[in-house]
N, CA, C and O of each residue as an XYZ file, in Angstrom:
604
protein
N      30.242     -0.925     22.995
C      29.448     -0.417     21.900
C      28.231     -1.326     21.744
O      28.416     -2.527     21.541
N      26.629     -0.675     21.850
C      25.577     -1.506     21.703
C      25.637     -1.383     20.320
O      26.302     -0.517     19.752
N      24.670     -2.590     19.523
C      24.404     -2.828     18.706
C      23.094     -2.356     18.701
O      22.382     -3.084     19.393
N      22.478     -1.401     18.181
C      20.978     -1.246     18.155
C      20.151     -0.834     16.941
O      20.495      0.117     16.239
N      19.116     -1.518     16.712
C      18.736     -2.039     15.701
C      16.651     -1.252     15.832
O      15.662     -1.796     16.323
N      16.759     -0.172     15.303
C      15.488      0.354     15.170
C      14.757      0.359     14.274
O      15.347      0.206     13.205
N      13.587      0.477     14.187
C      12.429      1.050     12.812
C      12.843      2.381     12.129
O      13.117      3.415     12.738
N      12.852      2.228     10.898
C      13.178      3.586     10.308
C      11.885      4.849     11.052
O      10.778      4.479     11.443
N      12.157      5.679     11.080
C      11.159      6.641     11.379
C       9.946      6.623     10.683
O       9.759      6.078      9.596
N       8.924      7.396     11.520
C       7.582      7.735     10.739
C       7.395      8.340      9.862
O       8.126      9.330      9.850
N       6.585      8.256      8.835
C       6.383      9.729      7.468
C       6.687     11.035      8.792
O       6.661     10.949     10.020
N       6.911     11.961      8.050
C       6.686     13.280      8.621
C       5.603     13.573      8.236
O       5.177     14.615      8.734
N       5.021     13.129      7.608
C       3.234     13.300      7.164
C       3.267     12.821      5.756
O       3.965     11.996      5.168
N       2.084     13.767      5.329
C       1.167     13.767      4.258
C       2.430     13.713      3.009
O       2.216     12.872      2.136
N       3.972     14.705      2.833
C       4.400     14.930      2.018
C       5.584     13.596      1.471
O       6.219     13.361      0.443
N       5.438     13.042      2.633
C       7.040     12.220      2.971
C       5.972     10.449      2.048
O       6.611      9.700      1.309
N       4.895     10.263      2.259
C       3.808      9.411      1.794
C       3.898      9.813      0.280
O       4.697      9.275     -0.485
N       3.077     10.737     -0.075
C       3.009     11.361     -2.001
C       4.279     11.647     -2.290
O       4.393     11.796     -3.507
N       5.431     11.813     -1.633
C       6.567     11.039     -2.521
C       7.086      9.898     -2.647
O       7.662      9.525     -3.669
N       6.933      9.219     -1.611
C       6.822      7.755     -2.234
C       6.296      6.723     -2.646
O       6.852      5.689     -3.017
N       4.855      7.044     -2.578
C       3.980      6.489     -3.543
C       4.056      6.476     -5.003
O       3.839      5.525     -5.753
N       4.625      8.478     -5.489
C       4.393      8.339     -6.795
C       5.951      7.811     -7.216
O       6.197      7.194     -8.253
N       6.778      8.124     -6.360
C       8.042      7.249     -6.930
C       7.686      6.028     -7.114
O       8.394      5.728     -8.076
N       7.110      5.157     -6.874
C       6.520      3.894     -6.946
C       5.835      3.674     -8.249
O       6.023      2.724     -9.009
N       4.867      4.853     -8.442
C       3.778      4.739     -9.501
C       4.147      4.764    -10.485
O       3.371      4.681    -11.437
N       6.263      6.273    -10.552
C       6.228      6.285    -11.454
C       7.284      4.462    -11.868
O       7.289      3.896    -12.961
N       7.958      4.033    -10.693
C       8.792      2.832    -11.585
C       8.044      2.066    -11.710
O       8.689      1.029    -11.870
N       6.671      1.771    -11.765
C       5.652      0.782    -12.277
C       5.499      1.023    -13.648
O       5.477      0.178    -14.543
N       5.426      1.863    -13.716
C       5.077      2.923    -15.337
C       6.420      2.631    -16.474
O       6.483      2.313    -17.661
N       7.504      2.958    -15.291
C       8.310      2.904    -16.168
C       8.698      1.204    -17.202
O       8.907      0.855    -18.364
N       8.570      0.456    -15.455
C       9.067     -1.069    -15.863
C       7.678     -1.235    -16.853
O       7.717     -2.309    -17.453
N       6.986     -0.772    -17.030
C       5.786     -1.188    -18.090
C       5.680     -0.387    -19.508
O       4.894     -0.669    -20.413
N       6.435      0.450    -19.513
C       7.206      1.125    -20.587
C       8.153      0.827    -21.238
O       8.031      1.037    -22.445
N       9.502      0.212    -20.744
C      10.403     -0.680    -20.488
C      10.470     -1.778    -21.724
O      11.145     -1.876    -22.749
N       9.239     -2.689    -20.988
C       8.681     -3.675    -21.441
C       7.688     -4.023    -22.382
O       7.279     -5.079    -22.864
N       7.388     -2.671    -22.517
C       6.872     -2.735    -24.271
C       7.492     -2.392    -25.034
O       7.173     -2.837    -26.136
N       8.658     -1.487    -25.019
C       9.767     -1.173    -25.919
C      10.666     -2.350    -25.903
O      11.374     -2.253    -26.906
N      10.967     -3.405    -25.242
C      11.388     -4.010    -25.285
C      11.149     -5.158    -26.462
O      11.913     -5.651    -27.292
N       9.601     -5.379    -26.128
C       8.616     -5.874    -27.612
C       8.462     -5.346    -28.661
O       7.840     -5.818    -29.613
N       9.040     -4.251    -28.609
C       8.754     -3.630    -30.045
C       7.253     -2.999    -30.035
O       6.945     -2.385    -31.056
N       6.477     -3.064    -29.202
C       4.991     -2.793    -28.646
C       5.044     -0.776    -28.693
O       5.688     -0.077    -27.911
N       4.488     -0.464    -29.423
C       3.923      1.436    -29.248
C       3.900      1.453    -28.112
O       3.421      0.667    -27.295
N       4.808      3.035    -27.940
C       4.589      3.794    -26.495
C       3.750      4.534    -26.462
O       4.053      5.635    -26.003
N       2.385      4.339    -26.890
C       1.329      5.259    -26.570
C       0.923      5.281    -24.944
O       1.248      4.337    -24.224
N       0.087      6.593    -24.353
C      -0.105      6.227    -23.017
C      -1.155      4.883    -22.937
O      -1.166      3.918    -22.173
N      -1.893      5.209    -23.903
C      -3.054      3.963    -23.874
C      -2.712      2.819    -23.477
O      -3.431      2.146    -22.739
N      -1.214      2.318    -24.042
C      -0.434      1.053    -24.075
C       0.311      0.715    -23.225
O       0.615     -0.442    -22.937
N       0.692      1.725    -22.722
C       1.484      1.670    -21.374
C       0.456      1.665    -19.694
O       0.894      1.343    -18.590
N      -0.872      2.100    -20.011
C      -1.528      2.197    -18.937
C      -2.352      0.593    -18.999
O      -2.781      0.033    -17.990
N      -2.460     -0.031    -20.554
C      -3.133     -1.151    -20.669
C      -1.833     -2.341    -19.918
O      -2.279     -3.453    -19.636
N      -0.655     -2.145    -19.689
C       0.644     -2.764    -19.689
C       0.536     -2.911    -17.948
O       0.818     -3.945    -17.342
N       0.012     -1.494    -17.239
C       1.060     -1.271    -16.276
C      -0.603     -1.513    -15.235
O      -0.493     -1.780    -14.038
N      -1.898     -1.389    -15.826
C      -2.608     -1.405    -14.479
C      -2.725     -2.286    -14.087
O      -3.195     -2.111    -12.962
N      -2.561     -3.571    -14.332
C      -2.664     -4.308    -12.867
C      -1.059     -4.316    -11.984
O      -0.834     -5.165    -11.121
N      -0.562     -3.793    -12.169
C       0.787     -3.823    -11.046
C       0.108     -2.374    -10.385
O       0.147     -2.377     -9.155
N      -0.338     -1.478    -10.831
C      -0.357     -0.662    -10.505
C      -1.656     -0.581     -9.342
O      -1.679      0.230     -8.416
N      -3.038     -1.922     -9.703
C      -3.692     -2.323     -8.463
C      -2.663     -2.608     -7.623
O      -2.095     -1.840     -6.846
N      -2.469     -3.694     -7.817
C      -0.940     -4.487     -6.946
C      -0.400     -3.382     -6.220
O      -0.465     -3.534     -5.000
N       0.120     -2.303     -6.615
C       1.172     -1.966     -6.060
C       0.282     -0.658     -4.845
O       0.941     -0.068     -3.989
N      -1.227     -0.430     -5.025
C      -1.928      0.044     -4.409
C      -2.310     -1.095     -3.343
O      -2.004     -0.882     -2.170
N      -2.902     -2.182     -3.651
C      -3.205     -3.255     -2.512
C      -1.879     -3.181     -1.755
O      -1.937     -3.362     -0.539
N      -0.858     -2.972     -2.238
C       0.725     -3.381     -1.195
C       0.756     -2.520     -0.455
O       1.315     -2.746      0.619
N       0.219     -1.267     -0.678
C       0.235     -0.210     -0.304
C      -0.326     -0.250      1.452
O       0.163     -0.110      2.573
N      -1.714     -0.549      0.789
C      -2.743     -0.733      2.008
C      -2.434     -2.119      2.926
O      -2.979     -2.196      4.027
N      -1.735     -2.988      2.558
C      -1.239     -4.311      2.794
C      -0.258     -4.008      4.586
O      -0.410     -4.233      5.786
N       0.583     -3.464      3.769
C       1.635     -2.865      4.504
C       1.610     -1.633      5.413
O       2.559     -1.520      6.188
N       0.873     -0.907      5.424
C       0.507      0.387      5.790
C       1.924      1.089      5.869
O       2.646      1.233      6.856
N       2.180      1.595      4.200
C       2.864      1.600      3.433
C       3.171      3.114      4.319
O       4.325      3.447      4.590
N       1.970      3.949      4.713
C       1.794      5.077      5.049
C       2.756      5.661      5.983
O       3.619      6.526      5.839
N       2.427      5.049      6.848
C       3.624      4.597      8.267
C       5.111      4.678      8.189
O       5.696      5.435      8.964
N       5.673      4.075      7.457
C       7.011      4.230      6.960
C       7.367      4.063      5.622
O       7.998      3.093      5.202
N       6.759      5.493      4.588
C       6.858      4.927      3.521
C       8.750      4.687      2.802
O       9.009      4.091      1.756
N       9.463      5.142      3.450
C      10.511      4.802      3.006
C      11.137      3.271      3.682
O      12.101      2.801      3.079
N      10.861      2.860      4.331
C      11.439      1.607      5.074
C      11.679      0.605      4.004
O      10.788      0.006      3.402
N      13.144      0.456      3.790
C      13.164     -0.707      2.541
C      12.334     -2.075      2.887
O      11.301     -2.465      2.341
N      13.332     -2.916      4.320
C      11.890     -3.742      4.600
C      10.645     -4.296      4.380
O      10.026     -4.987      3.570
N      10.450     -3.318      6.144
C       8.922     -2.958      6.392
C       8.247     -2.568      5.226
O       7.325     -3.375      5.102
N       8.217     -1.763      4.311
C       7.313     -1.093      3.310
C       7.608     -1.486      1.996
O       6.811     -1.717      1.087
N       9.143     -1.553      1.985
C       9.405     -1.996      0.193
C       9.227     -3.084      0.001
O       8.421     -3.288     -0.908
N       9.823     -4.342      0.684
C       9.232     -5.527      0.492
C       8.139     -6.004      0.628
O       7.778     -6.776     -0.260
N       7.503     -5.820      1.405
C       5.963     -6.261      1.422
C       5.079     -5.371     -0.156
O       4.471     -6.118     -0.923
N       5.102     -4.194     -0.396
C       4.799     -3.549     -1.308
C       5.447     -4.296     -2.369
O       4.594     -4.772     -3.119
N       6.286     -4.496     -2.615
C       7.303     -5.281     -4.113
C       6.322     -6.637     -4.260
O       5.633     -6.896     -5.247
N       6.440     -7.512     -2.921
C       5.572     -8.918     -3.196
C       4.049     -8.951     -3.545
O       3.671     -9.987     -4.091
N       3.079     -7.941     -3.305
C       1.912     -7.415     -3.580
C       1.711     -7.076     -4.590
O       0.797     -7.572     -5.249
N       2.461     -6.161     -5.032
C       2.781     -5.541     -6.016
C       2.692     -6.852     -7.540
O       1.789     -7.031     -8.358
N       3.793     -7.412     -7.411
C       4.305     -8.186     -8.081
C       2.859     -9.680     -7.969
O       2.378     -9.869     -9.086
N       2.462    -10.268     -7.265
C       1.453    -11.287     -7.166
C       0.237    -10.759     -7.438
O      -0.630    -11.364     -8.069
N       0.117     -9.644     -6.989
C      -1.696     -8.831     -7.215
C      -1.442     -8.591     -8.973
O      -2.303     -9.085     -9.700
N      -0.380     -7.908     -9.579
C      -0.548     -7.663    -10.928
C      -0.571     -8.973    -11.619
O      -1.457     -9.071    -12.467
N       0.132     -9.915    -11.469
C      -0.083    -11.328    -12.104
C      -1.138    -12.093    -11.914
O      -1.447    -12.967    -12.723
N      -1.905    -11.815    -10.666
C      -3.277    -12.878    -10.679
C      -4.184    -11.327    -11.563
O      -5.390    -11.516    -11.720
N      -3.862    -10.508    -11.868
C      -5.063     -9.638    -12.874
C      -4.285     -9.627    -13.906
O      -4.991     -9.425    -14.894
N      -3.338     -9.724    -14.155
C      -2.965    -10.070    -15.388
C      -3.813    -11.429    -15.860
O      -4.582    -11.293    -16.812
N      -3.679    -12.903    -15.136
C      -4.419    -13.834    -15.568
C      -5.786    -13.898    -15.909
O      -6.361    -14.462    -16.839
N      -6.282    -13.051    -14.759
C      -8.143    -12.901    -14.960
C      -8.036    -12.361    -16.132
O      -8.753    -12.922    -16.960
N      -7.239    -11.228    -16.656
C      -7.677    -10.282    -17.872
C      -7.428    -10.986    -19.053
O      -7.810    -10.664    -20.178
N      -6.655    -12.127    -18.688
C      -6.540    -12.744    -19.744
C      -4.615    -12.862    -20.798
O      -4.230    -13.504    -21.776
N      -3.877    -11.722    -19.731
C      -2.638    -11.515    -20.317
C      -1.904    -12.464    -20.409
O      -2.446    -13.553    -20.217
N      -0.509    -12.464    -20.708
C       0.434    -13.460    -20.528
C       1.024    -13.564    -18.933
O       1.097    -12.502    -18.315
N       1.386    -14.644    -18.349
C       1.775    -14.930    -17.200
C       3.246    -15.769    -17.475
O       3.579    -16.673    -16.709
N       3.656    -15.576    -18.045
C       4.833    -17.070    -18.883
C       6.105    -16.654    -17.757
O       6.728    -15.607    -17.581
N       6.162    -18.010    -17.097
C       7.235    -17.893    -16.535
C       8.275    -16.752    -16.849
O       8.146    -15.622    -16.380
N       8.923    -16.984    -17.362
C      10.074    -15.788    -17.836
C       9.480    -14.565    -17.580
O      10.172    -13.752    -16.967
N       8.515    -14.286    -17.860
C       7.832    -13.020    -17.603
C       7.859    -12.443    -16.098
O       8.213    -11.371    -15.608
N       7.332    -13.622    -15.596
C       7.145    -13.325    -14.076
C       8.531    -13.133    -13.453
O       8.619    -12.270    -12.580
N       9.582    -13.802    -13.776
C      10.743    -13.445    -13.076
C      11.412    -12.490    -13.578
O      12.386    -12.040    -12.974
N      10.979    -11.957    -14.888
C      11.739    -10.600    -14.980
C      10.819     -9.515    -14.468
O      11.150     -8.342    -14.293
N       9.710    -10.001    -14.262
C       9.169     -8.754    -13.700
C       9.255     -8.384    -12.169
O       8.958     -7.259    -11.766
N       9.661     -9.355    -11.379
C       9.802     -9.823     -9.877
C      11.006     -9.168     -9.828
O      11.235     -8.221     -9.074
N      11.782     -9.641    -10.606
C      13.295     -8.820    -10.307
C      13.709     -7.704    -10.683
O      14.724     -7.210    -10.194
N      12.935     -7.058    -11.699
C      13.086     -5.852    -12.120
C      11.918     -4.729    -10.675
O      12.291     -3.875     -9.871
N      10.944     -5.131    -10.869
C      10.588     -4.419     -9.692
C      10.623     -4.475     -8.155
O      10.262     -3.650     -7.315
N      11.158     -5.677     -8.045
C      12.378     -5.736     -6.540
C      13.582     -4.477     -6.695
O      13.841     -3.753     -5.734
N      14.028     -4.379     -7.557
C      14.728     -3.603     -8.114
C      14.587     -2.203     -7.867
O      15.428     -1.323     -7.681
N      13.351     -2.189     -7.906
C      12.871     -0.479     -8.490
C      12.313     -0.080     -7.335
O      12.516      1.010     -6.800
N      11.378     -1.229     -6.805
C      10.409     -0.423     -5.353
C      11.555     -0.733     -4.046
O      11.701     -0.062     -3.024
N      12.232     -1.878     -4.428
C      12.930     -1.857     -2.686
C      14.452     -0.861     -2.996
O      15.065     -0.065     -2.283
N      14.604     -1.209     -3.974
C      16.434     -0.515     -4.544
C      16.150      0.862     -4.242
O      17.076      1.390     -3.627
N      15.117      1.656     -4.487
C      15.041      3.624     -4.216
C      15.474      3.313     -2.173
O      16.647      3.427     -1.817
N      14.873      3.116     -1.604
C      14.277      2.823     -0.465
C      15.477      2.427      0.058
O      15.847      3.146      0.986
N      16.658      0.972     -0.397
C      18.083      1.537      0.152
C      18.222      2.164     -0.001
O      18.260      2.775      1.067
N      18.461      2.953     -0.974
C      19.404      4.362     -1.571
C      19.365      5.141     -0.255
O      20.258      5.536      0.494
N      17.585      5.259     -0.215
C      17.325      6.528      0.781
C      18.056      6.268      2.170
O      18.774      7.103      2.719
N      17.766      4.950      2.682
C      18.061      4.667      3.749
C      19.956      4.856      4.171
O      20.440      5.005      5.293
N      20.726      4.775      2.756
C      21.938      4.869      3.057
C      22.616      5.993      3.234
O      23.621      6.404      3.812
N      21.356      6.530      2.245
C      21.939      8.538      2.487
C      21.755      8.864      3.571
O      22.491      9.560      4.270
N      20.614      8.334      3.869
C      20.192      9.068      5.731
C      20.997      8.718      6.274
O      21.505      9.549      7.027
N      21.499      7.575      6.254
C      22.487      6.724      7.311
C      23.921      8.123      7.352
O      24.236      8.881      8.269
N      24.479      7.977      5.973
C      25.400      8.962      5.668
C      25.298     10.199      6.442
O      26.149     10.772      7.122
N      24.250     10.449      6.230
C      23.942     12.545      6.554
C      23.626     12.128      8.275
O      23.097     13.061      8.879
N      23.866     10.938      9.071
C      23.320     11.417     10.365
C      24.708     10.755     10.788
O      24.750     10.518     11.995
N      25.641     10.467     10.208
C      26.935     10.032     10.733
C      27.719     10.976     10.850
O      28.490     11.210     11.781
N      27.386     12.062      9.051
C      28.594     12.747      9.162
C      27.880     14.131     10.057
O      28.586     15.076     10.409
N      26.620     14.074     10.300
C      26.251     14.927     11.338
C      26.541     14.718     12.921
O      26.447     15.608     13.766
N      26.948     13.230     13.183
C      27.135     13.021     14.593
C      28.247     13.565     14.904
O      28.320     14.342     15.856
N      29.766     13.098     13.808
C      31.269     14.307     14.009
C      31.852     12.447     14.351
O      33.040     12.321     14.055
N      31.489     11.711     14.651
C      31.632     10.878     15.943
C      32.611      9.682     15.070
O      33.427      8.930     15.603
N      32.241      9.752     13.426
C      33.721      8.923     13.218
C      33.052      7.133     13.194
O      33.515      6.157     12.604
N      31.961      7.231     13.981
C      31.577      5.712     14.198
C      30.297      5.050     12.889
O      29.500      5.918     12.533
N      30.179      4.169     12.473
C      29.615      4.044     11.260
C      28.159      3.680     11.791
O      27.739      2.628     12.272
N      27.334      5.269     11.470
C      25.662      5.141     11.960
C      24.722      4.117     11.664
O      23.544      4.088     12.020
N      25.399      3.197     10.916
C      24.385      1.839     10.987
C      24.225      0.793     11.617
O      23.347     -0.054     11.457
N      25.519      0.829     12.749
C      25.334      0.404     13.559
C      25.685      0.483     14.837
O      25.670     -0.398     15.697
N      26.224      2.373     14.950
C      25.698      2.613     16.646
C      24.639      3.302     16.612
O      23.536      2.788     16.425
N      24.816      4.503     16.780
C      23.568      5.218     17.514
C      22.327      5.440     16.390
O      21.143      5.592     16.689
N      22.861      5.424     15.094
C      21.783      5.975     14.125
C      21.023      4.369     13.996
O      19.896      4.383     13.501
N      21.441      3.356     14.309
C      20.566      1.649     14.283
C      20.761      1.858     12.798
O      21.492      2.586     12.126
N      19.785      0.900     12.521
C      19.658      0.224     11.118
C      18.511      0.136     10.579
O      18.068     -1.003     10.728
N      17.701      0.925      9.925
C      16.520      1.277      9.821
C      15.591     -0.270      9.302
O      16.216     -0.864      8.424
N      14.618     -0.777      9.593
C      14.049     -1.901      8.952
C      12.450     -1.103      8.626
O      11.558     -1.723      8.046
């Protein structure tokens, strides 16, 4: 039995990209929604878009960083690099703008959106794994024969 160890597949295009971008856009939104209810801070959109745009540069620079395009589901390849972008690009514009940066802040926000952008991205990767095992008939666990291990 080889051990083989591949790249998750390519977008299938244009559709397989605008869903996981805005899944992205929307757990940026959310963790910045989150986190003003958390403060006791109004959920107006105003407040939530003043909350969430610089992750939401961030999480566009990660985008282009990574060529997010390519494999936008790849937990890896695409979620991690996107999560660390994400997460450093919104905190150095958080600082320019003048926001809070306070330790504590930064690590709940690092771990909550490690959380959110790489955590969808297993999910996906385990279902696929699932649906091409129990499609092989073969009994053998697709993550690590023939279906590899998507990175």
């Amino acid at each position: 039995m080889d051990l083989v160890i591949r790249p998750a597949p390519r977008a299938s295009g244009v559709r397989a990209v605008t869903v996981a971008l805005a899944t992205d856009v929307v757990l940026v939104v959310v963790f910045a929604a989150v986190g003003r209810a958390s403060h006791d801070e109004t959920l107006t959109v105003a407040g939530v878009l003043q909350t969430s745009w610089p992750f939401l540069v961030g999480l566009v620079a990660g985008w282009l960083v990574t060529l997010g395009r390519r494999r936008p589901f790849a937990p890896l390849r695409t979620g991690v690099g996107v999560w660390a972008v994400t997460v450093a690009g919104g905190m150095l514009l958080r600082m320019v703008s003048g926001e809070g940066t306070a330790v504590a802040f930064v690590i709940v926000a690092a771990v909550t959106l490690l959380v959110f952008l790489v955590g969808w991205r297993l999910i996906v990767a385990a279902v696929r794994g699932r649906q091409k095992g129990a499609s092989s008939g073969s009994g053998t666990n697709p993550m690590v024969t023939g279906g590899g291990v998507s990175v």
